Structure formats: structure tokens, C-alpha cells
Coordinates of C-alpha atoms in Angstrom, one line a residue:
X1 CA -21.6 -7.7 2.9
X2 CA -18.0 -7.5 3.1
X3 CA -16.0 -8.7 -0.3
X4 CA -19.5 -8.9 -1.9
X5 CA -19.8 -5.4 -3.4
X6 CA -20.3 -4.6 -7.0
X7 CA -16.9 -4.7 -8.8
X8 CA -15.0 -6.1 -5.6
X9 CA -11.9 -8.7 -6.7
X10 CA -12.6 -12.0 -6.0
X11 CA -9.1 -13.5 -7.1
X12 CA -6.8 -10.3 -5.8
X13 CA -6.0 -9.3 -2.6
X14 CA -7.8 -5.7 -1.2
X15 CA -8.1 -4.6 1.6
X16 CA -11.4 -4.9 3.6
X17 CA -12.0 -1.2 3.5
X18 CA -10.2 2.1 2.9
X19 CA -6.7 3.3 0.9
X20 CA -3.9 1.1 -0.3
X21 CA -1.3 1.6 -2.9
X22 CA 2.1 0.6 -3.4
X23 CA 3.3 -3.2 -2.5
X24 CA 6.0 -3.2 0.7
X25 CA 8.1 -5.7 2.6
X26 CA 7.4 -8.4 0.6
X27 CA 9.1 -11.1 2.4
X28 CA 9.0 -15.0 2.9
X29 CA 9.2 -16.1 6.5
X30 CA 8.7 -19.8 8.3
X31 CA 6.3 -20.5 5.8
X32 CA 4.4 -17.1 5.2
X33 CA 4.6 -14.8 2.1
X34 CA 4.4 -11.2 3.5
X35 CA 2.4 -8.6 1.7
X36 CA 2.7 -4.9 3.6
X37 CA 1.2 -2.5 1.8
X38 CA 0.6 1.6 1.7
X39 CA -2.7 2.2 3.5
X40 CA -4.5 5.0 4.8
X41 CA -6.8 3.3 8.2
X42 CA -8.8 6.3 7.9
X43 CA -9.9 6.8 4.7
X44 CA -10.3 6.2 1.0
X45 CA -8.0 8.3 -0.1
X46 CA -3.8 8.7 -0.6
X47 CA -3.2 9.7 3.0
X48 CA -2.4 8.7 6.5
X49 CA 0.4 6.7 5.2
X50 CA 0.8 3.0 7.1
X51 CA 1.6 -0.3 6.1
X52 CA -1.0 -2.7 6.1
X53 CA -0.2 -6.1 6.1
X54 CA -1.5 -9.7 5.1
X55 CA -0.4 -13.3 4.9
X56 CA -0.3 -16.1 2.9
X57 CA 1.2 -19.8 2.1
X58 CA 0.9 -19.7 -1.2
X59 CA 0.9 -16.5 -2.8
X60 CA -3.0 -15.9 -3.6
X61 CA -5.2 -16.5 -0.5
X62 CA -4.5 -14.2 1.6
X63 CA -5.5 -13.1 5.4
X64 CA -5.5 -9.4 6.5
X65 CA -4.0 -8.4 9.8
X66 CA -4.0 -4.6 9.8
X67 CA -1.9 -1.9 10.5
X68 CA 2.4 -2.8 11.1
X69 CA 4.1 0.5 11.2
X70 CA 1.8 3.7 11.8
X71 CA 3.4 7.5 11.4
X72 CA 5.3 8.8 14.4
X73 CA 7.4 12.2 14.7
X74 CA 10.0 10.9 12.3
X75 CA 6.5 11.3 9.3
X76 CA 4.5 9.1 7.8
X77 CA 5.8 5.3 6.6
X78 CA 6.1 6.1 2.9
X79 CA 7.2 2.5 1.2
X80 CA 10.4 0.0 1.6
X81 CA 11.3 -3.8 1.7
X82 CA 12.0 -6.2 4.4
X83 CA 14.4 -9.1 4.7
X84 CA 15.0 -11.7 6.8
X85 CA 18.2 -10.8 9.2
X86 CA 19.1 -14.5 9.1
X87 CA 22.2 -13.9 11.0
X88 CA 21.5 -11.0 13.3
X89 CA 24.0 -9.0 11.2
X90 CA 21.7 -6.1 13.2
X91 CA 22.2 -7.3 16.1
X92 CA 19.1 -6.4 17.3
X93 CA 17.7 -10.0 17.8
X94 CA 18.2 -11.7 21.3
X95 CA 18.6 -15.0 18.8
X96 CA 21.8 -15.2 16.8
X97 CA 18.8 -16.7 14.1
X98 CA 17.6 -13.4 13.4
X99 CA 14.1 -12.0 12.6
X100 CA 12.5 -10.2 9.9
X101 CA 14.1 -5.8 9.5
X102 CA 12.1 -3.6 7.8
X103 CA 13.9 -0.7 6.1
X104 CA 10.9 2.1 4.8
X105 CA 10.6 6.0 3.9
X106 CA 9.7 8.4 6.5
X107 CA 8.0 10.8 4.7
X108 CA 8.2 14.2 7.5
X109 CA 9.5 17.6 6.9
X110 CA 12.1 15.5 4.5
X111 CA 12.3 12.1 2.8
X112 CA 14.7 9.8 5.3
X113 CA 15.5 6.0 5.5
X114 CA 14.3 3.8 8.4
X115 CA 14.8 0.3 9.8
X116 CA 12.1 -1.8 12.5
X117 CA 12.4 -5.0 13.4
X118 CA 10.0 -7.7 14.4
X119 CA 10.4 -10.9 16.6
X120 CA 7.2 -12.6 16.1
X121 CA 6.6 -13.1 12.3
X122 CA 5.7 -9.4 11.7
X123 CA 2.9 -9.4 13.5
X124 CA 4.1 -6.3 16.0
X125 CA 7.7 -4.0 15.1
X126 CA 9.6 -2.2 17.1
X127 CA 11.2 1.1 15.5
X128 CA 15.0 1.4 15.6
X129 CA 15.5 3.9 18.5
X130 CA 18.3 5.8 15.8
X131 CA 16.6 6.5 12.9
X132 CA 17.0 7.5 10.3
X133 CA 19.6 5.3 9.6
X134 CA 19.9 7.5 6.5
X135 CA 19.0 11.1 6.9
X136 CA 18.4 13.1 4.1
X137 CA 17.8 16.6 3.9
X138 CA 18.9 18.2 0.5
X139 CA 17.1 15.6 -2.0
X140 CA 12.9 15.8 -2.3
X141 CA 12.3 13.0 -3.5
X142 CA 14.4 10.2 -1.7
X143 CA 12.2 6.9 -1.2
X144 CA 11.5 3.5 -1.6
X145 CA 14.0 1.5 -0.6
X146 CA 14.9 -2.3 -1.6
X147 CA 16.8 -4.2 0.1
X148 CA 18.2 -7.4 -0.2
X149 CA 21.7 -9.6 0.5
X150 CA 24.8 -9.6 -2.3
X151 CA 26.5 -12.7 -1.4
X152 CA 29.5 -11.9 -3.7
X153 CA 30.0 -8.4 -1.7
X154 CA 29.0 -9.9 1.6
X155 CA 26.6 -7.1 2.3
X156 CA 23.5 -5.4 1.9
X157 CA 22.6 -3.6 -0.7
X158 CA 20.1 -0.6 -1.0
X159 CA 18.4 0.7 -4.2
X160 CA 16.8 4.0 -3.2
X161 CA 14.6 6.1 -5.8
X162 CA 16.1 9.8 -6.4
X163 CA 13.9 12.0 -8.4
X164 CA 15.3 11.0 -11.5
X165 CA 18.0 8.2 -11.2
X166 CA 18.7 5.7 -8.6
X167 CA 21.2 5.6 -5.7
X168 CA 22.7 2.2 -4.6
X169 CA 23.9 2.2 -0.9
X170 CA 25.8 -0.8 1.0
X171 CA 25.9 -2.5 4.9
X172 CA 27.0 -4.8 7.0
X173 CA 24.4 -4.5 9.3
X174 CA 21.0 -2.7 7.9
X175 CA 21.9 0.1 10.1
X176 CA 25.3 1.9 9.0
X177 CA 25.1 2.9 5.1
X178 CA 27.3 3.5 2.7
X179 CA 27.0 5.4 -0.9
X180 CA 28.1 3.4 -3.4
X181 CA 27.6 4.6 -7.1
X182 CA 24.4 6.3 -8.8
X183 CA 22.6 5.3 -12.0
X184 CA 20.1 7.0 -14.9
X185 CA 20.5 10.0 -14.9
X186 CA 21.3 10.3 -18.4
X187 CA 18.8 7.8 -19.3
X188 CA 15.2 9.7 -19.6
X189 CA 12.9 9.9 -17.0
X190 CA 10.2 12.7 -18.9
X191 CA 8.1 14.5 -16.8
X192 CA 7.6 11.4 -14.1
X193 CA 9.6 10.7 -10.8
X194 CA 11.5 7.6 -10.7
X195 CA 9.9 5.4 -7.7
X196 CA 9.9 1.7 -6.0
X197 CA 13.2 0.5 -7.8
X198 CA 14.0 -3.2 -7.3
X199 CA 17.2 -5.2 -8.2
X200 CA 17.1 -9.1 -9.4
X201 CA 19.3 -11.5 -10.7
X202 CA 17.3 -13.6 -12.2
X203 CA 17.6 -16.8 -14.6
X204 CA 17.8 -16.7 -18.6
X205 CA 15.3 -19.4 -19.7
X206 CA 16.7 -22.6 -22.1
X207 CA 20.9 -21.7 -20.6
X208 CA 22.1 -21.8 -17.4
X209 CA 22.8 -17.9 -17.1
X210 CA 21.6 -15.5 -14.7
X211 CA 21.4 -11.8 -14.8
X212 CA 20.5 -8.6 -13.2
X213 CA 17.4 -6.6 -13.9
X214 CA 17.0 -3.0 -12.3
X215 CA 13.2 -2.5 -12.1
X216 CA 12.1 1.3 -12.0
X217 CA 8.6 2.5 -11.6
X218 CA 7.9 6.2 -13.4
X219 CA 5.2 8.5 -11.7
X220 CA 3.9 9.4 -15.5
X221 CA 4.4 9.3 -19.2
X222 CA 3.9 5.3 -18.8
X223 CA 3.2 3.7 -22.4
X224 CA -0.3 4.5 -22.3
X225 CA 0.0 7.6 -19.8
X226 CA 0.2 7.8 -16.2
X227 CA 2.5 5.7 -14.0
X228 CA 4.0 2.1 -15.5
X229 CA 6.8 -0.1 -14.6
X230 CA 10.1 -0.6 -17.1
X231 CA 13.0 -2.3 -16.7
X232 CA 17.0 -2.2 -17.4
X233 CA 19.2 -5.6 -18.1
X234 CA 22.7 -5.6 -17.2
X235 CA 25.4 -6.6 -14.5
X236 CA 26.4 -5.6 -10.6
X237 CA 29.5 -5.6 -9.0
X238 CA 28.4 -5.2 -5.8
X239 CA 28.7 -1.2 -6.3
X240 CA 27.3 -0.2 -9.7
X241 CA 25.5 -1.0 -12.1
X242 CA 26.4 -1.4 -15.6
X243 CA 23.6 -2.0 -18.0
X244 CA 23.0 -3.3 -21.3
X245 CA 20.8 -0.5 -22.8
X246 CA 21.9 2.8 -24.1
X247 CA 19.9 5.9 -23.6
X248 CA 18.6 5.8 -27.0
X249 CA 17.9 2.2 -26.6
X250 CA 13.9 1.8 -26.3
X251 CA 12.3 1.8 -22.7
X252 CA 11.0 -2.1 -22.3
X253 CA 7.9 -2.0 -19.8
X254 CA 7.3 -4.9 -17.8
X255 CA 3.7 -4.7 -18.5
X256 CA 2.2 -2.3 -20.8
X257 CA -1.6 -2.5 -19.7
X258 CA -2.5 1.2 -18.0
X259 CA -2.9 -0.7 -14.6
X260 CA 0.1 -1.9 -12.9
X261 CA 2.8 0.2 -10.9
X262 CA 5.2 -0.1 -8.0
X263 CA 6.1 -3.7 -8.5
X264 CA 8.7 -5.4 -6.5
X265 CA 9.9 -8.4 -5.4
X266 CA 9.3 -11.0 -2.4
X267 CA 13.0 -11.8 -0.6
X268 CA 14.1 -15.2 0.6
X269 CA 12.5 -17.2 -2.6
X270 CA 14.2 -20.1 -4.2
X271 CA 12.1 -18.9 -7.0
X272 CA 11.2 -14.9 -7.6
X273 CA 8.0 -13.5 -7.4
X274 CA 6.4 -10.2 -7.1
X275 CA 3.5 -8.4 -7.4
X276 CA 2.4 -4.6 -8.8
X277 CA -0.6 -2.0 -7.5
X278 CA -2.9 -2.8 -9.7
X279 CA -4.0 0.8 -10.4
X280 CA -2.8 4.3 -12.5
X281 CA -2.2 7.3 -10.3
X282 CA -3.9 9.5 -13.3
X283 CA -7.7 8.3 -11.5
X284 CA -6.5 6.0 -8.4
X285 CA -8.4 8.7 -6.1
X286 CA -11.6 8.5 -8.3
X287 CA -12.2 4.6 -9.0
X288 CA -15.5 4.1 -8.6
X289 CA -15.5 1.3 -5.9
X290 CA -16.2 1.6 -2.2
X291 CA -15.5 1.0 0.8
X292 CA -11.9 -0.4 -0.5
X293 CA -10.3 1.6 -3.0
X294 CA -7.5 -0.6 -5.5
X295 CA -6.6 -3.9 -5.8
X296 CA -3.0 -5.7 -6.2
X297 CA -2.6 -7.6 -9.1
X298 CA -2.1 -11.3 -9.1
X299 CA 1.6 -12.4 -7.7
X300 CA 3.9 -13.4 -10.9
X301 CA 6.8 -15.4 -11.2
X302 CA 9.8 -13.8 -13.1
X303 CA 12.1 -14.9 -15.5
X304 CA 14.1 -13.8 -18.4
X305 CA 13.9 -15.1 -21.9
X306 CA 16.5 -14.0 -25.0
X307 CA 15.6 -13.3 -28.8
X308 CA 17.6 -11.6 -30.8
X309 CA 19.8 -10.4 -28.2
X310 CA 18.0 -9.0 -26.0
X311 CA 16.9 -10.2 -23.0
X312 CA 12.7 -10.0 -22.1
X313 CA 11.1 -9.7 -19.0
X314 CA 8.5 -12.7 -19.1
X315 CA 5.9 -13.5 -16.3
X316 CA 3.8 -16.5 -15.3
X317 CA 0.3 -15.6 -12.9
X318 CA 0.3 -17.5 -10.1
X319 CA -3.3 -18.9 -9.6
X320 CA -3.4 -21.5 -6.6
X321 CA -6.7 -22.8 -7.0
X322 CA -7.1 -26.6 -6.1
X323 CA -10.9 -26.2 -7.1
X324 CA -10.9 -24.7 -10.1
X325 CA -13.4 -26.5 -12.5
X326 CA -12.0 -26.5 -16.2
X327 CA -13.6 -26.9 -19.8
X328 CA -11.1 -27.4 -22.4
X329 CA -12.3 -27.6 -26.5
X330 CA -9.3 -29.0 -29.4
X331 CA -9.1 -28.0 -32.8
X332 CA -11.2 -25.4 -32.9
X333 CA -11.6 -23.1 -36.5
X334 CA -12.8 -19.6 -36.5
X335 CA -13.9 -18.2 -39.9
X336 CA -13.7 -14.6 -41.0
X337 CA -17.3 -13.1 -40.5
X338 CA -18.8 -16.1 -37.9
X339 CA -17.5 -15.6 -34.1
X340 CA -17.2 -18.6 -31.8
X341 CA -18.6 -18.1 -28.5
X342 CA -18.3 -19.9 -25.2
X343 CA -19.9 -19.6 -21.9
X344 CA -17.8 -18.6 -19.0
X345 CA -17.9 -17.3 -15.7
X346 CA -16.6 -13.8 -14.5
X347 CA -13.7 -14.7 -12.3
X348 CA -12.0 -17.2 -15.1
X349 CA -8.6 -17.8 -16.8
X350 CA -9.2 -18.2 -20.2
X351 CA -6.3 -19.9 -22.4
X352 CA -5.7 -20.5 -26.2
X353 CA -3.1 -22.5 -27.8
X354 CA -2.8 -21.3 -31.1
X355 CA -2.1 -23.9 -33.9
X356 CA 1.3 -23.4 -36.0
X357 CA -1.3 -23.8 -38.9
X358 CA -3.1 -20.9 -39.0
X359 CA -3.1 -18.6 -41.3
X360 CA -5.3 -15.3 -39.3
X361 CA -3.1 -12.2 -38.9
X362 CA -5.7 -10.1 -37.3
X363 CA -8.2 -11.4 -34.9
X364 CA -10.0 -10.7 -31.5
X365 CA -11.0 -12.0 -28.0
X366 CA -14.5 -10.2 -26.8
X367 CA -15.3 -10.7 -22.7
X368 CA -19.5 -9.8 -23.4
X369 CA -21.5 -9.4 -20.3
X370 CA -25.2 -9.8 -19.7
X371 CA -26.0 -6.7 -20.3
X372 CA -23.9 -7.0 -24.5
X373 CA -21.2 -5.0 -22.5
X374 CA -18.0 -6.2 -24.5
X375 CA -14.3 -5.3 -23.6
X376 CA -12.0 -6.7 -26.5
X377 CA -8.6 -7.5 -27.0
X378 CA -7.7 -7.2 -30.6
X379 CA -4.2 -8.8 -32.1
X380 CA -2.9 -7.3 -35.4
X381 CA 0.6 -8.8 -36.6
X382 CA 1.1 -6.9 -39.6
X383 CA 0.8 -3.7 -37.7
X384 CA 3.1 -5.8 -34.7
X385 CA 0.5 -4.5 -32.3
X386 CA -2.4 -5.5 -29.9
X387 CA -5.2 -3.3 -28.6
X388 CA -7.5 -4.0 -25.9
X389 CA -10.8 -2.0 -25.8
X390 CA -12.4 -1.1 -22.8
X391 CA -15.2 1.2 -23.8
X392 CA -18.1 -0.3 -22.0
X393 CA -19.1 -0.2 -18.9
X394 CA -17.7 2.5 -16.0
X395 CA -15.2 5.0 -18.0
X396 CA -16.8 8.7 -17.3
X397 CA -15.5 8.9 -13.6
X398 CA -12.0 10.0 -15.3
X399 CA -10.8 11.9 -18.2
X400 CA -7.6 9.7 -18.2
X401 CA -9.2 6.5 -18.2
X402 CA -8.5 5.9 -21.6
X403 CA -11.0 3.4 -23.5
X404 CA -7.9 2.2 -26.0
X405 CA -4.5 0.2 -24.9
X406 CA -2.1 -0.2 -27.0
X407 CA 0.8 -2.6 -26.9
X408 CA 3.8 -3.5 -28.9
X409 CA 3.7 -7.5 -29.8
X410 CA 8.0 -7.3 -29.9
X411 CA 7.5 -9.1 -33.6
X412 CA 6.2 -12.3 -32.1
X413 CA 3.4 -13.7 -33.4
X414 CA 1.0 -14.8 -30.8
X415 CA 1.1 -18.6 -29.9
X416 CA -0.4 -18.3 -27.0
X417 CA -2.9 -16.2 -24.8
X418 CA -3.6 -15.9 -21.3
X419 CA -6.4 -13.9 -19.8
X420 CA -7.5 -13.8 -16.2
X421 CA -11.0 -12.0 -15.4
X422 CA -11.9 -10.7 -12.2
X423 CA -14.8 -8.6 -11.2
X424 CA -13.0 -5.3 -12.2
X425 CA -10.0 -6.3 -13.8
X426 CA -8.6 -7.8 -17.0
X427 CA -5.1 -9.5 -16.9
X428 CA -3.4 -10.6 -19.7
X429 CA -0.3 -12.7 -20.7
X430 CA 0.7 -13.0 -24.5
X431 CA 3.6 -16.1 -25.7
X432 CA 4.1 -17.2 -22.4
X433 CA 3.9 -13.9 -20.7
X434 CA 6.4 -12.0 -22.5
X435 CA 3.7 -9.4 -23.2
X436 CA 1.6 -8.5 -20.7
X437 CA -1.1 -6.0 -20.0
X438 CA -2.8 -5.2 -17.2
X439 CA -6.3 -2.9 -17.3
X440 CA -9.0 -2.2 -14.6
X441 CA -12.8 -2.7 -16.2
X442 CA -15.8 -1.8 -14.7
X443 CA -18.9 -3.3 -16.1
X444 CA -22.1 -2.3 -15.2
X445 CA -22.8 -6.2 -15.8
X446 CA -21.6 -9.8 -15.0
X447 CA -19.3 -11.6 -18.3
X448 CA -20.7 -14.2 -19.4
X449 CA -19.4 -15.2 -22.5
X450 CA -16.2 -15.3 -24.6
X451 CA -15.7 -14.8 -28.2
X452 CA -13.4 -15.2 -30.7
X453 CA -12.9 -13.7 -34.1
X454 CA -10.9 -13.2 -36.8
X455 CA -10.5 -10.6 -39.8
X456 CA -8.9 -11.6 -42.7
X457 CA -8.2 -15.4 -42.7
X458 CA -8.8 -18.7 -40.7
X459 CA -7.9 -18.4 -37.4
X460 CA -6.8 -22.0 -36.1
X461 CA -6.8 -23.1 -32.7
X462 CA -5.0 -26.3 -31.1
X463 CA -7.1 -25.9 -27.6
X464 CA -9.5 -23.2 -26.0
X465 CA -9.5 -23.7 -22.3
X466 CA -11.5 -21.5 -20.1
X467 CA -11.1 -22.7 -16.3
X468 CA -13.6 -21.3 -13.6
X469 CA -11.6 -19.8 -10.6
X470 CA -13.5 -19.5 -6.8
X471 CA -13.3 -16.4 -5.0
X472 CA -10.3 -16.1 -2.8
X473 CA -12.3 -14.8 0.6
X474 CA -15.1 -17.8 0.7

């Protein structure tokens, strides 16, 4: 049966069968979020490119509705964004209120820009009759572009992914472009092709600031290999952007688990959101699930947080689940040498609030399945480091399925800890989400149990709350 398959998510969104990658058009709309998505209709592999699409109200169930935008003689429909046209600035609506554009890659003998349009909540598009709207001939890789409104300018503005910077473009109308400035270049991009750039302005937690982010996704040499998602602060002036880091600055990655890529935002949101491919294009082809092949990871709020100068990506799951059945123990000690172990379910969040007390410096959290499977997340603050182990279960299908993650704790001790478990994924949120890690598992049984330990001193706990989450499809 359908969404019942061995290692099929439960709490993320997939596909009922076949291909999908990269998040597109993510878009709110008369009360719908819009996911698009890459998918191949055909197959389970990278090919065929459409976008798929699905809806939700609230950012976790979601419904699928098939194919948008399918290839035509222009190429296949690489990825984009979409926005809502709120004031025909297009003109392409009958209504002065608008509709929803959608401005994507077509991926043919080049790499060129197109917009559609839709009337009817996305269900059906219709294809500008002039694309491209930016042609392209000279540049190979020329993709991905986000979209959204720059009040201050009174225009749109375009990030576009360029091989190894980014190119910022500008319109009145979602139709007639203009360069404005280019960035990164002289900021190192390794062996990997910058991709899916995004551009936020988002708030600075405990002040009344806002600032802007410029997300870029890297096709390799991630933090623990393959493709990851990092991040520049700074400012934009409706044409450039001016950033805070220096080349020799350390990269900061938005989440330094091996499985999350191509991230980007959803548009007309009080509040921002987005979501990431929850997936590593070093084995995406050779997961071993069927008849669906990768997952999205759960949708995240944003926000920035300061310390020490520097401004930190941090992220909150979103997890609507009005049913969820919760167990909650307070004041719990862990010795060094004697685990404590609870029963849990496999699709569960699982949250410790570590006391200001406690005096452990190095200690563990084991997922242990039915069959004494055990994937662990180990927390070491004299090395300012945290590991997560996944050598159980599925791990030969792929030489670059690594069984070690490693992660940089940004010299915060850990106060708190968030983990979300789904049938084939491990999700997991340190001080609030300012770390965060995202890795695929695949046991070969069902978790059952969690348990804690410590190394080298008492590790004190103000709560352990593990909270039972239903599947998304029943």
C-alpha cells in the first residue's frame, strides 16, 4: 500500500511515486502554502524535469496534485520561485488583483529564464507566449531563480545562480529584466556549482533589527561532502549586495547534517519559512527506497540570533500535529557508566531541557531499534563538536554515505536538544536550532527506544519530553 512501504516518511512530504528533488515556487496564496517541486513523472531517477506540486494550510499535511509545468521546446523546467503578482504589475491577469507568476529555468540547448502564470490557485499555468524573458546563451550554468518584491526599490528582484557567484536582476513587471550587480566571485566556491540562491531579510531575535541573508546552495564539498546549504549576512540596496563576511571569513552552513540542499523560502509570509531536499546528490540516485525516491525535510521557520557579533542562522521545525500524545519526565540524572532509557515510538520529537546544573561535558543520545540497531548523536564540548553516528542499518548502497557527521557546536554549550524521527530520517535542532543537522537513516528495524548517556560527569536534566507524532497521510 501506498505511504506504507518500509522506510517511507510519515511526517515529510514525498511524492506518491517517482523522482523529486529541489523545492520550487514556494508561495502562500488565499490560504494555501504551495510546494512545486523537481520531479521526473516517469521515473525514479534525475530526469524528465517537471514541477510537481502539493498543498497545504499549514505547512505539514500536505495534498499532492501532480504535474504544473511539464518540458516544451524551450527544455525541461529546471527550478524557480513564484510570487503573488498582487497588482498585475504583469499585466497578464484579466483582474487588476493579480494571480500567482512563476519565474523557472528552462534547461534546453542553454540555461534561460521563464515566467507562467496561473488564474486558478496554481492548479493549471499558462506559459508566457515570450520566453525567455531572460535568454542566455554564453553562461552554462544559469539557474534557479528567486524572486520576490523590494519595497524600498519598488521592484522585483532576481537572484539567479551562475556557476560560481550570483547575479541579481531587477523589474517592474516579471517580464522585462535588468542586470543589476554580481556577487561571490571572490568568495570560494571549491569544486561545487553555486545553485538555488535565495534572499531574506529577516528579524535579529531580542532587538528590533532586521537583516538580509543571501542563502547559496553548493553542488559539493558541503561540511561533510556532497551538496549543503550556507549562508552570507549583510545589507541590499536594491542593487547589490554588500555582506558582512570576508573571503577568509569561515563558511556558516545553515544545517551541517549530510542531508539537506536547495532550501528556499515560501513568499507572501508575515513570518518566513522554508524548506530543503532532504537528500545529498553524492547517492540521491541510489537510496534504497521505492517507488518514491527522497523526501523534503520538515518546513522551518527562520530567524536570526547575534553572539559575539555575528549574526546565526537559527531554525524552529514546524510540526502541526493537534494529536500528538506527549510523555514528559523532570529532573532526571544520568550517571557516568548507567544509561537511562525510555520507550518511544518511531515517528517522535524527542526534547531535552538541560539543567544549568550539570556538570557532563561529553554525553550521548542513542535512537535503538528492535532489532539493537542504534544511531547516536554524541555531544563533546571540550572538543566544541557533536557527532552523530549512523552505522547501523542501510549504509552499503553508497560509498559516500558516510557512517560519521560531524558538526561544529559554535562554542555553545548545549541547553537544549531537539530531535525529530521519521521512518528514514533523523532531524536535529541544538540551543534552539542554532545548530542543526539533518541525516537520512535507514534501519532495517523499527526505534523503539531512546537513551541517554554521559562520559565523564553527571549529566543533569530539567525535563525529557518525547511526544508521539501521527503520520501525515492517515
Amino acid at each position: 500500500m501506498l505511504y506504507q512501504e518500509k522506510h517511507r516518511p510519515q511526517l515529510h512530504f514525498t511524492p506518491k511515486e517517482n523522482w523529486m528533488n529541489d523545492p520550487n515556487g514556494l508561495v502562500y496564496y488565499e490560504e494555501e502554502y504551495h510546494l512545486f517541486y523537481q520531479y521526473n513523472p516517469h521515473g525514479n531517477d534525475h530526469a524528465n524535469m517537471n514541477w510537481g506540486h502539493a498543498t497545504s494550510t499549514d505547512l505539514y499535511h500536505w495534498e499532492e496534485h501532480g504535474v504544473a509545468l511539464a518540458p516544451d521546446e524551450l527544455g525541461t523546467i529546471f527550478s524557480g520561485s513564484a510570487v503573488v503578482d498582487k497588482n498585475n504589475t504583469s499585466g497578464l491577469f484579466e483582474s487588476d488583483a493579480g494571480g500567482l507568476v512563476a519565474i523557472f529555468t528552462h534547461d534546453g540547448a542553454s540555461q534561460q529564464q521563464s515566467i507562467a502564470y496561473s488564474e486558478d490557485k496554481g492548479r493549471t499555468w499558462i506559459k508566457y507566449e515570450g520566453n525567455p524573458v531572460i535568454p542566455n546563451t554564453e553562461i552554462k550554468d544559469f539557474r534557479d531563480p528567486k524572486v520576490s518584491w523590494h519595497e524600498e526599490s519598488k521592484q522585483w528582484v532576481m537572484v539567479l545562480a551562475c556557476g560560481d557567484h550570483i547575479q541579481f536582476y531587477g523589474s517592474p513587471n516579471l517580464i522585462d529584466w535588468t542586470y543589476l550587480s554580481s556577487f561571490g566571485k571572490e568568495y570560494p566556491s571549491y569544486i561545487g556549482v553555486w545553485e538555488c540562491p535565495d534572499l531574506l531579510y529577516l528579524p535579529v531575535e531580542n532587538s528590533s533589527k532586521k537583516e538580509w541573508i543571501l542563502i547559496v546552495s553548493i553542488n559539493a564539498d558541503g561540511p561533510n561532502g556532497g551538496s549543503a546549504v550556507y549562508y552570507f549576512t549583510g545589507s541590499f540596496d536594491g542593487k547589490e549586495f554588500h555582506p558582512n563576511e570576508t573571503p577568509q571569513d569561515e563558511l556558516k552552513w545553515a544545517d551541517a547534517g549530510k542531508d539537506f540542499y536547495a532550501a528556499v523560502s515560501w513568499d507572501n509570509t508575515e513570518d518566513t519559512y522554508w524548506v530543503g531536499w532532504m537528500n545529498n546528490w553524492q547517492y540521491a540516485g541510489v537510496v534504497p527506497v521505492s517507488p518514491w525516491r527522497s523526501a523534503m525535510s520538515l518546513a522551518r521557520k527562520l530567524s536570526l540570533f547575534e553572539k559575539d557579533g555575528s549574526l546565526l542562522l537559527k531554525q524552529e521545525a514546524i510540526t502541526a500535529d493537534n494529536s500528538r500524545e506527549e510523555v514528559s519526565y523532570k529532573d532526571e540524572t544520568v550517571h557516568p557508566g548507567k544509561p537511562e532509557s525510555y520507550e518511544i515510538s518511531d515517528t517522535a520529537q524527542v526534547d531535552l531541557q538541560v539543567s544549568t546544573a550539570s556538570a557532563s561535558t561529553k554525553w550521548s543520545v542513542q535512537l535503538v531499534t528492535d532489532q539493537d540497531e542504534a544511531f547516536r548523536l554524541e555531544l563533546d564540548y571540550k572538543e566544541d563538536a557533536y557527532t552523530f553516528y549512523r552505522t547501523d542499518g542501510l549504509v552499503d548502497f553508497s560509498a559516500d554515505f558516510p557512517k560519521e557527521i560531524k558538526g561544529s557546536l559554535h562554542g555553545m554549550d548545549v541547553q537544549n536538544l531537539k530531535v525529530i524521527i521519521d521512518r528514514s530520517s533523523a532531524e536535529i535542532f541544538l540551543n534552539d536550532g542554532l545548530t542543526v543537522s539533518t541525516n537520512l537513516i535507514y534501519p532495517e528495524g523499527t526505534v523503539t527506544k531512546l537513551e541517554i548517556s554521559t562520559v565523564n560527569e553527571t549529566l543533569q536534566l530539567d525535563t525529557v519530553t518525547w511526544t508521539k507524532l501521527h503520520s501525515i497521510w492517515k
